[in-house]
Coordinates of N, CA and C and ligand atoms in Angstrom, one line a residue:
X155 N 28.6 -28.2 -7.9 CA 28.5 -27.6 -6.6 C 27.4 -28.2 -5.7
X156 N 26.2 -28.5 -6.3 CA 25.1 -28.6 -5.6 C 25.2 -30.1 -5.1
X157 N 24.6 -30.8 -3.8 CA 24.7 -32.0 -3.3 C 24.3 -33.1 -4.4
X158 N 22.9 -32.8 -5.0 CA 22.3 -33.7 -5.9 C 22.0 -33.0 -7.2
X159 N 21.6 -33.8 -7.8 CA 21.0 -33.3 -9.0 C 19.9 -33.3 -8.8
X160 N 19.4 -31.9 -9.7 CA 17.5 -31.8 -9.4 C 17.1 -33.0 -9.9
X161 N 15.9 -32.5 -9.4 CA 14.8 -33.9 -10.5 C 14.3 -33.3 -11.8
X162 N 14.5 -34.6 -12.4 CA 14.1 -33.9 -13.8 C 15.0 -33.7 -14.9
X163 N 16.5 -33.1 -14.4 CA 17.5 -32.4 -14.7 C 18.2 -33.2 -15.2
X164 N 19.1 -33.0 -16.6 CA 20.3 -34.1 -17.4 C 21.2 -32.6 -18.1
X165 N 22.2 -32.9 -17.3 CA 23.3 -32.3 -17.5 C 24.5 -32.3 -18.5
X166 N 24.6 -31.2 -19.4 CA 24.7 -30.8 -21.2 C 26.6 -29.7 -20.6
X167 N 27.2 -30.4 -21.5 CA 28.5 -29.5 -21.4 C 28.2 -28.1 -21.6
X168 N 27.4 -27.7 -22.3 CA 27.8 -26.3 -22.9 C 25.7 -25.7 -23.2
X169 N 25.6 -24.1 -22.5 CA 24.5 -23.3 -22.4 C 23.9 -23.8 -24.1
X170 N 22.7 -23.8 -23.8 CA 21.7 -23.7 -24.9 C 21.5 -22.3 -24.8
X171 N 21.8 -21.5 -26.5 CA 21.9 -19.8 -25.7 C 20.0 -19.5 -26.7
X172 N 19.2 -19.0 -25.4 CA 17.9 -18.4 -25.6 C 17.3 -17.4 -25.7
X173 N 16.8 -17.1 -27.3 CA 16.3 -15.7 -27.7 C 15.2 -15.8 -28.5
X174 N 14.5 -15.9 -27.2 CA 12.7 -15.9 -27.7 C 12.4 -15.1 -28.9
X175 N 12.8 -13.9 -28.3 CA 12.3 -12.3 -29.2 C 13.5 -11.9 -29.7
X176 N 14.4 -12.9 -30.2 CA 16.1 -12.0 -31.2 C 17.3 -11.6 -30.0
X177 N 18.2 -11.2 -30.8 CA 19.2 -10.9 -30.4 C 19.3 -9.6 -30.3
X178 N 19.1 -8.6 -29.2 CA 19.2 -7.0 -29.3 C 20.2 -6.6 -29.7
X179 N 19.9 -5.4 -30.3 CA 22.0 -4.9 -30.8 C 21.7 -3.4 -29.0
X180 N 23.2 -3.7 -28.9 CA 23.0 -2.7 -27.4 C 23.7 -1.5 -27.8
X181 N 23.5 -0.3 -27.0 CA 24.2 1.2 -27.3 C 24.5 1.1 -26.1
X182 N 25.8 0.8 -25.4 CA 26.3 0.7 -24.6 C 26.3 2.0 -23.7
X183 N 26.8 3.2 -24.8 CA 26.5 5.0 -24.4 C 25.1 5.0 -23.9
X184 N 24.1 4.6 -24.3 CA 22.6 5.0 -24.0 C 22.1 3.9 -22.6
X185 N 22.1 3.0 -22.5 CA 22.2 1.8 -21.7 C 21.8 2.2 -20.3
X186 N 20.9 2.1 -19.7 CA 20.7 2.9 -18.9 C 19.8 1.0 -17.8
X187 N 19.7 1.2 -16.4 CA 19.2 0.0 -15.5 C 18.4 1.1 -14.8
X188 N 17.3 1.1 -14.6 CA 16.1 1.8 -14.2 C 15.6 0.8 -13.3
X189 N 15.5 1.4 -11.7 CA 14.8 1.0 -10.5 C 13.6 1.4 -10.4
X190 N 12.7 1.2 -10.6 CA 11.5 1.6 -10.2 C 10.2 1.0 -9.4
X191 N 8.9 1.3 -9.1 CA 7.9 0.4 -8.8 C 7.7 1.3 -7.6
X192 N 7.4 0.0 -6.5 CA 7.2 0.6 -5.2 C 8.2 0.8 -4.5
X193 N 9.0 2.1 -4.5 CA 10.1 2.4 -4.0 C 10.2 3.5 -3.7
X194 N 10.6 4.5 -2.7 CA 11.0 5.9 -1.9 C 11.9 6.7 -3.4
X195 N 12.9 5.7 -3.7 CA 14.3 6.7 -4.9 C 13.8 5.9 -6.1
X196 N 13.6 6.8 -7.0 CA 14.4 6.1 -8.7 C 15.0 6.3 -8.9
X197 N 15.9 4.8 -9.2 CA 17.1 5.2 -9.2 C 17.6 4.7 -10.9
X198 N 18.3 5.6 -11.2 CA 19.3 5.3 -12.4 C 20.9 4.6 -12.6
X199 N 21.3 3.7 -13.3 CA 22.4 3.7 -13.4 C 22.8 3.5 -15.0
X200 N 24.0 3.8 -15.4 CA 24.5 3.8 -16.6 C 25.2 2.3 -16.2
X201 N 26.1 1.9 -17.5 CA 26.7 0.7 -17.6 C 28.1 1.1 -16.7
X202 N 28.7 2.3 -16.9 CA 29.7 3.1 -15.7 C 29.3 2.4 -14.4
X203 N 28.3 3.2 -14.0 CA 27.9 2.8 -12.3 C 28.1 1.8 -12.1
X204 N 26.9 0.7 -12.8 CA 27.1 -0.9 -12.4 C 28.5 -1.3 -12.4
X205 N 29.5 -0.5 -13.1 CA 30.7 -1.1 -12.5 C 31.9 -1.3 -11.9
X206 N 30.8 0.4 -11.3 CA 31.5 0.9 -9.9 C 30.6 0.5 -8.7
X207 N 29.8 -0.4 -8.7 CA 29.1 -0.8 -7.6 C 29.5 -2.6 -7.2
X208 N 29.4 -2.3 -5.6 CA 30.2 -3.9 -5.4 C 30.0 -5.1 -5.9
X209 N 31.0 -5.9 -6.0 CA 30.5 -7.6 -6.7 C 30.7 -8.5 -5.8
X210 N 29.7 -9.8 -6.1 CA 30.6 -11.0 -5.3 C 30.5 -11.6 -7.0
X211 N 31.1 -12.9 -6.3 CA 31.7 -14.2 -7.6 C 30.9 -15.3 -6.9
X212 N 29.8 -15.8 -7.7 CA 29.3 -17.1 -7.7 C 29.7 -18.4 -8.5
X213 N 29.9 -19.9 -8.0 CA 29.7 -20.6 -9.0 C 28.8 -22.0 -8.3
X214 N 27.6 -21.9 -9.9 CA 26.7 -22.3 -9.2 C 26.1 -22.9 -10.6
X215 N 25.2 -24.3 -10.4 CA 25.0 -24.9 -11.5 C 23.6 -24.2 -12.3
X216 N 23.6 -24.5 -13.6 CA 22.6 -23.3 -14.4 C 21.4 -24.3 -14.9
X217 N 20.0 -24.2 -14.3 CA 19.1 -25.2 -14.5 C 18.2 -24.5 -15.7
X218 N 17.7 -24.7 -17.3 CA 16.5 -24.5 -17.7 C 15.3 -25.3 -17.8
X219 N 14.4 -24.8 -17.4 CA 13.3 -25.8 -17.2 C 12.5 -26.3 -18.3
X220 N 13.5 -26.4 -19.4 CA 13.0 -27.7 -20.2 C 13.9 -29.0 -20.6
X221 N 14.7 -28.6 -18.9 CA 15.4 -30.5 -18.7 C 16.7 -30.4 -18.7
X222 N 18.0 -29.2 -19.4 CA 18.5 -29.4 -19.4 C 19.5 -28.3 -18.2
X223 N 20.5 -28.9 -18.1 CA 21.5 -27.9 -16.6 C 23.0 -27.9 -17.4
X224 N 23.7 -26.5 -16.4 CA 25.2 -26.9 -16.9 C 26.0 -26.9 -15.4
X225 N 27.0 -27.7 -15.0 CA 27.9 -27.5 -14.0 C 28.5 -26.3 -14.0
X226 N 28.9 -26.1 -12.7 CA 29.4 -25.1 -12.3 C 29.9 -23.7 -13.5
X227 N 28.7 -23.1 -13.1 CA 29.1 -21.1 -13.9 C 29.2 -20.1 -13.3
X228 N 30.4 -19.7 -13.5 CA 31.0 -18.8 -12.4 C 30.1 -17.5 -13.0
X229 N 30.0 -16.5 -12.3 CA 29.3 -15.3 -12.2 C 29.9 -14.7 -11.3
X230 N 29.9 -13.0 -12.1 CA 30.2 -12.0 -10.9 C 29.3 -11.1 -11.1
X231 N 28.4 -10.3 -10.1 CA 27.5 -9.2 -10.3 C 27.3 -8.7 -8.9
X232 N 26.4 -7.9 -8.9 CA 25.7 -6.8 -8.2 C 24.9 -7.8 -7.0
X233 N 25.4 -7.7 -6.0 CA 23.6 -8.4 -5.2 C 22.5 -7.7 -5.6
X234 N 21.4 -8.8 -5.3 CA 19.7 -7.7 -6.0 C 19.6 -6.5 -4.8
X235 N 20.2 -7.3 -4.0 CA 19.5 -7.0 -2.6 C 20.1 -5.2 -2.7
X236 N 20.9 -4.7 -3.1 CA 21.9 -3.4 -3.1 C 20.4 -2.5 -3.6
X237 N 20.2 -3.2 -4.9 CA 19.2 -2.5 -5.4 C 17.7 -1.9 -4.4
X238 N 17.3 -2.7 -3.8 CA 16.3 -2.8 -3.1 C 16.1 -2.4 -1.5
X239 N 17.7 -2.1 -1.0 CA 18.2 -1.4 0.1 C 18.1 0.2 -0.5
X240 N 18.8 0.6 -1.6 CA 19.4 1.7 -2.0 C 17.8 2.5 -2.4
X241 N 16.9 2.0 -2.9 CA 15.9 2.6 -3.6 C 14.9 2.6 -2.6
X242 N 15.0 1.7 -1.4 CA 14.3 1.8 -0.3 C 12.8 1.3 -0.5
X243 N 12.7 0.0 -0.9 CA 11.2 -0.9 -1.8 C 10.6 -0.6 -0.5
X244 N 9.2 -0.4 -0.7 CA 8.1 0.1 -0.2 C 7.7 -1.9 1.3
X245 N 7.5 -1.9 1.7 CA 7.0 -3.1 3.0 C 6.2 -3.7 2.1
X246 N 5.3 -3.5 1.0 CA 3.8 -3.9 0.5 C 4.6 -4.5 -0.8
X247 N 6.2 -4.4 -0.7 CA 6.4 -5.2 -2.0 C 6.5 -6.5 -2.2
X248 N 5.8 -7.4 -3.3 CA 5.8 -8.7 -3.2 C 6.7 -9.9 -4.3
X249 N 6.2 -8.6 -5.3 CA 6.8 -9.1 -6.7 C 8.0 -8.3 -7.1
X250 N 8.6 -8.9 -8.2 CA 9.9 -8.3 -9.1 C 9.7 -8.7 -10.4
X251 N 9.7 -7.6 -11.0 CA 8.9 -7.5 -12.7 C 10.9 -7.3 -13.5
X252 N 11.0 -7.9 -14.3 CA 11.9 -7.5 -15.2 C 11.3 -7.1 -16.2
X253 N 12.3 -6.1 -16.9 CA 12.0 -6.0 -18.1 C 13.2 -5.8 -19.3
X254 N 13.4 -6.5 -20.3 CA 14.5 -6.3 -21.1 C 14.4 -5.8 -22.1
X255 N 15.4 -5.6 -23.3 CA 15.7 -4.8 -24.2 C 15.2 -5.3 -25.5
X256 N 15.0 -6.3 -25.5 CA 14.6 -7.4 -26.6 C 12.8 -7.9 -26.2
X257 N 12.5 -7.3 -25.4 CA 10.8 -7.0 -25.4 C 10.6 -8.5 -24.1
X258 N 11.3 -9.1 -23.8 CA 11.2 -10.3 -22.3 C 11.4 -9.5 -21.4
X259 N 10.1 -10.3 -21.0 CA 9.6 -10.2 -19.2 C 10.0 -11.1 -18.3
X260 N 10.4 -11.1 -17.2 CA 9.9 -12.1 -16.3 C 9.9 -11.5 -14.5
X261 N 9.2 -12.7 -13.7 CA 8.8 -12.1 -12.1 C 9.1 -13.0 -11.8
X262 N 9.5 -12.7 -10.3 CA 10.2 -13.5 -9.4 C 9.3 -12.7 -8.2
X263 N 9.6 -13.7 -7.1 CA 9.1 -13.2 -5.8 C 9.9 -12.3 -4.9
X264 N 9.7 -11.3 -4.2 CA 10.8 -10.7 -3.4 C 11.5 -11.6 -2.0
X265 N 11.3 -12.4 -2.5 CA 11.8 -13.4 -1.4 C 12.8 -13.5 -2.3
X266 N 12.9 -14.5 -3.4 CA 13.8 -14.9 -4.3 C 14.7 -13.9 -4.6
X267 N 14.3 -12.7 -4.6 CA 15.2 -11.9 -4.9 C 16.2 -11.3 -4.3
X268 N 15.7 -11.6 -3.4 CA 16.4 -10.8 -1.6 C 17.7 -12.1 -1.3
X269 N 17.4 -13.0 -1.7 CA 18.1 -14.0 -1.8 C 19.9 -13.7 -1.8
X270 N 21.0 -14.2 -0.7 CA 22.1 -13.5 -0.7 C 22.7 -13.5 -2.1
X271 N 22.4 -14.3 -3.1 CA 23.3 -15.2 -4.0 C 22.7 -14.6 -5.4
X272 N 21.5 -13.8 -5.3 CA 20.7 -13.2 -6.2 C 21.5 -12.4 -6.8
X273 N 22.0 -12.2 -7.9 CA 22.4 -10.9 -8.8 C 22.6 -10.5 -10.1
X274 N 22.7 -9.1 -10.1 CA 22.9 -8.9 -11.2 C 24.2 -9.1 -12.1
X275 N 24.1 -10.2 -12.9 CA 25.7 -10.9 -13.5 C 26.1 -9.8 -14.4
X276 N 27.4 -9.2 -14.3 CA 27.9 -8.4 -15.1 C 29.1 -9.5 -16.1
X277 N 29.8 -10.4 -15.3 CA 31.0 -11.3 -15.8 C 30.3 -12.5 -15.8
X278 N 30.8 -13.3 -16.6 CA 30.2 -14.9 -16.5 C 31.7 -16.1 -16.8
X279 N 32.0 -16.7 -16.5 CA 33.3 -17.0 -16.3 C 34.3 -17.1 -16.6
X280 N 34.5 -15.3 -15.5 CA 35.0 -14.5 -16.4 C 35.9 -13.6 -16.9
X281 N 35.1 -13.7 -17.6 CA 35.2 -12.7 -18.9 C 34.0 -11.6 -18.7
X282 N 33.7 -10.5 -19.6 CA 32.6 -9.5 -19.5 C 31.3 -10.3 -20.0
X283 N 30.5 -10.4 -19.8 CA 28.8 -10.9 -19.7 C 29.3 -11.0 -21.6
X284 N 28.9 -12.6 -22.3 CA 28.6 -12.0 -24.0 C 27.5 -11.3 -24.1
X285 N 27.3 -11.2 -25.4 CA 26.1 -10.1 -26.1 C 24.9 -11.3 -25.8
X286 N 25.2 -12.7 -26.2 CA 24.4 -13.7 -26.0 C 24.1 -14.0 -24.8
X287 N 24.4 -13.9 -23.7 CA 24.5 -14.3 -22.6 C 23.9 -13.0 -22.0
X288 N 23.8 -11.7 -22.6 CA 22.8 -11.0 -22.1 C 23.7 -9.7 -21.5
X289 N 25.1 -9.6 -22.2 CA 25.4 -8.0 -22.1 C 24.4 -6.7 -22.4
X290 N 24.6 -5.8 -21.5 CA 25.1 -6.2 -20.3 C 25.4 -6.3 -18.7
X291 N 23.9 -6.4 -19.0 CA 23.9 -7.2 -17.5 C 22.1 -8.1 -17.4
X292 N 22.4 -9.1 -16.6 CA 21.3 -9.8 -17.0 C 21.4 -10.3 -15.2
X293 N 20.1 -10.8 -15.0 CA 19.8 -11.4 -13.8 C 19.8 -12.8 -13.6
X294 N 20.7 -13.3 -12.3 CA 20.8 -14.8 -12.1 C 20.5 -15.2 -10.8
X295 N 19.4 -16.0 -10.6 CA 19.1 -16.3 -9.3 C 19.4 -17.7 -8.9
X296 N 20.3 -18.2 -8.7 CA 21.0 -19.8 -9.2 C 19.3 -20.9 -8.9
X297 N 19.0 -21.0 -7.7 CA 18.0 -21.5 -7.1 C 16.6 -21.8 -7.6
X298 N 16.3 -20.5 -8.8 CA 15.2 -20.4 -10.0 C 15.5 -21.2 -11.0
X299 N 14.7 -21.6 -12.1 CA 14.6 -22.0 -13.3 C 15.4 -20.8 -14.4
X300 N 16.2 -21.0 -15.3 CA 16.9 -20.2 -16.1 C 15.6 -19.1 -16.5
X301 N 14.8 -19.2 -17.0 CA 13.9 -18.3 -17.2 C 13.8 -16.8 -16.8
X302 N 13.8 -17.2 -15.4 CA 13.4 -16.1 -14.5 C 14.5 -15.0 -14.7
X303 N 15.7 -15.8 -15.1 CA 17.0 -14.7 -14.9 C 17.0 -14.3 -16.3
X304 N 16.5 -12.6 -16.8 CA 16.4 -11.9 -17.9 C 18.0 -11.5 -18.1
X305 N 18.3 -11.6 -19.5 CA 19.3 -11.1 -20.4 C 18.9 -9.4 -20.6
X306 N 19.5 -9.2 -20.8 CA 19.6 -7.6 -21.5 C 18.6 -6.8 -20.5
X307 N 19.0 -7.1 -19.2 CA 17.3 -6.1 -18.8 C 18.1 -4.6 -18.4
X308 N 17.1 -4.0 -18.6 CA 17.4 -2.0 -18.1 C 16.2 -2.1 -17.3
X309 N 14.9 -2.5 -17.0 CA 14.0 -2.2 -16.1 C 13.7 -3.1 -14.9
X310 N 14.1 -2.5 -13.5 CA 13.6 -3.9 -12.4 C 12.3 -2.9 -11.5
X311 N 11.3 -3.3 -12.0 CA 10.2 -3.1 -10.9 C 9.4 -3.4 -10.0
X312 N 9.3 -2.7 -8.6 CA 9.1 -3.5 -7.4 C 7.6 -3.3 -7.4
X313 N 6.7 -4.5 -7.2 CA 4.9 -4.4 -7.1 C 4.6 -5.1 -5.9
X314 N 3.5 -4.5 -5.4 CA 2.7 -5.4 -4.4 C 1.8 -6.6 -5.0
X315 N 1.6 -6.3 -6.2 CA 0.7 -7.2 -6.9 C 1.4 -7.9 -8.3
X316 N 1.0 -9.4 -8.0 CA 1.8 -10.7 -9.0 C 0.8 -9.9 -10.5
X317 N 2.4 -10.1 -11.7 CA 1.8 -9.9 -13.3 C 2.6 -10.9 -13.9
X318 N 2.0 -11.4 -14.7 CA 2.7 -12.4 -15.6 C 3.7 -12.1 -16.4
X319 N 5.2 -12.5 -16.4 CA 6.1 -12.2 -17.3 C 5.7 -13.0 -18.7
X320 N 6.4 -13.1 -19.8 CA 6.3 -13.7 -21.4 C 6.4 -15.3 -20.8
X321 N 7.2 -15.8 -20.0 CA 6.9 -17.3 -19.8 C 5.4 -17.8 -19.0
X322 N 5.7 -16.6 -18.1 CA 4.4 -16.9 -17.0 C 3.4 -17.1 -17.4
X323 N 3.1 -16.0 -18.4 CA 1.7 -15.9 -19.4 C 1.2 -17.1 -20.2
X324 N 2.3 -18.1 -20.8 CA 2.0 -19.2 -21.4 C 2.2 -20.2 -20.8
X325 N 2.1 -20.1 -19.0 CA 1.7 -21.5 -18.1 C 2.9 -21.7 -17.4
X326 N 4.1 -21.0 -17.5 CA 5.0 -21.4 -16.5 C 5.1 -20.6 -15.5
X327 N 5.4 -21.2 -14.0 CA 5.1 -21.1 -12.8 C 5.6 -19.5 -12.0
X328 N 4.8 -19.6 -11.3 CA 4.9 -17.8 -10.6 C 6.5 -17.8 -9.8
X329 N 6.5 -18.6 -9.2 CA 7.8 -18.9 -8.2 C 9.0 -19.5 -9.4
X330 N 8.9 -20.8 -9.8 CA 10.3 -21.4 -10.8 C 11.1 -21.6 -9.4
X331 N 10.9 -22.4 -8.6 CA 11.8 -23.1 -7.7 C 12.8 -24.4 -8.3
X332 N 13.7 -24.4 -8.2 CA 14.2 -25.9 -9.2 C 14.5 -27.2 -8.3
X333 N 14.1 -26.4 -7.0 CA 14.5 -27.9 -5.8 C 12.6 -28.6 -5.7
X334 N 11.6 -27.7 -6.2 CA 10.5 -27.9 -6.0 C 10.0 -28.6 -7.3
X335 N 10.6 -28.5 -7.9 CA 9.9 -28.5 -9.6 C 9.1 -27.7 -10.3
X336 N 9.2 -26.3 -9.6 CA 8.1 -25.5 -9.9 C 8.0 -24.9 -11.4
X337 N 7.8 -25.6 -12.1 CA 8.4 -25.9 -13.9 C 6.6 -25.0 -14.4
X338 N 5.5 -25.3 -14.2 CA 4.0 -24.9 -14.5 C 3.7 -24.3 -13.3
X339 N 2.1 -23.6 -13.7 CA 1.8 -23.1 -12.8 C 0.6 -24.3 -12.4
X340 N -0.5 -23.6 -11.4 CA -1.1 -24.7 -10.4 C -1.0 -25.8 -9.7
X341 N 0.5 -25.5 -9.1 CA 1.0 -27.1 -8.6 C 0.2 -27.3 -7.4
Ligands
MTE498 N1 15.9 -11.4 -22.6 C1 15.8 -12.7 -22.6 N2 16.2 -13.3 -21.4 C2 16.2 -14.7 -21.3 C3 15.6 -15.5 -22.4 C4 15.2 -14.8 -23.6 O1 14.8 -15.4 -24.5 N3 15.3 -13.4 -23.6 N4 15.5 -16.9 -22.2 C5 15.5 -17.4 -20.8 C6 15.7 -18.8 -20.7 S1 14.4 -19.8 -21.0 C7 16.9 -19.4 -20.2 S2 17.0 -21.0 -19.9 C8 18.1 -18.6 -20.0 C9 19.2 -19.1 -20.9 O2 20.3 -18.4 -20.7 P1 21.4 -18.4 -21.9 O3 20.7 -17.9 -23.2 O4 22.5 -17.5 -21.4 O5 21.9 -19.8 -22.1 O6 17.9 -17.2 -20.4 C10 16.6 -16.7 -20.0 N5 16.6 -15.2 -20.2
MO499 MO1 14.9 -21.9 -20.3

């Protein structure tokens, strides 16, 4: 889809599937996506809601920033942006903290996130999101480094102030832009 290929980037038929911290087993019944941070509503949703709430369908190439990409991966999810309309994020919000089931972090900036194309992937080309791929529901921001976009997450929290997610903390970059190379931090 994309005009060029990033820099840096060599393109692999098939996802390298990544599980820092293991593979979660999920209780689909208990499963709950929690809004929170600097925001007016907290809001809750079960794995129901999310999928009674609107979708679009992206296909868009998948970069990890240790070199390798996959052509075009279709996704369908939630825009972030629903979330951040609906819960009413506070003006002073800067950051977006994930948090998943399998004990991974990661932040992105509320720019990135607001992003039209930002969402929460419930389908992946598809079919229902795998357990590997982060059933079920995981965040994809095509534009970011694969990183950024958490598997298994139930917690998204809105801050005025930057914290380091599990990659962040061992030197990778606050933003993860993939047109920039924002691969480390102190560029
Ligand atoms: N919860 C969780 N999310 C995660 C990871 C992880 O280990 N745990 N790895 C990240 C990394 S580095 C990449 S490149 C992508 C890989 O997505 P895939 O495992 O679906 O191929 O997931 C990201 N999200
Ligand atoms: Mo990655």
């Amino acid at each position: 889809m994309e005009a060029h290929n990033p820099p840096g980037q060599k393109y692999i038929p098939n996802f390298v599937i990544y599980t820092v911290l293991g593979r979660p087993k999920i209780d689909i019944q208990k499963y709950k996506l929690i809004i929170e941070g600097l925001v007016e509503n907290k809001l809750s949703f079960t794995y129901e809601d999310l999928n009674n709430l609107p979708t679009i369908r992206i296909t868009r190439d998948f970069h990890c920033v240790t070199g390798w990409s996959v052509k075009d991966v279709t996704w369908e999810g939630i825009p972030l942006k629903l979330f951040a309309d609906r819960s009413k994020i506070s003006e002073d919000v800067r950051w977006v903290y994930f948090v998943s089931i399998d004990g991974y972090t990661s932040v992105v900036s509320i720019k990135d996130f607001l992003t039209p194309d930002s969402i929460l992937a419930l389908k992946m080309n598809g079919s229902v999101l795998p357990l590997e791929h982060g059933y079920p529901a995981r965040i994809i921001i095509p534009h970011l480094y694969g990183w950024k976009g958490a598997k298994w997450v139930y917690r998204i929290i809105f801050m005025d102030k930057y914290k380091d997610g599990y990659w962040e903390a061992l030197g990778y970059n606050e933003r993860g832009r993939v047109s920039r190379e924002e691969r480390f931090k102190g560029l």
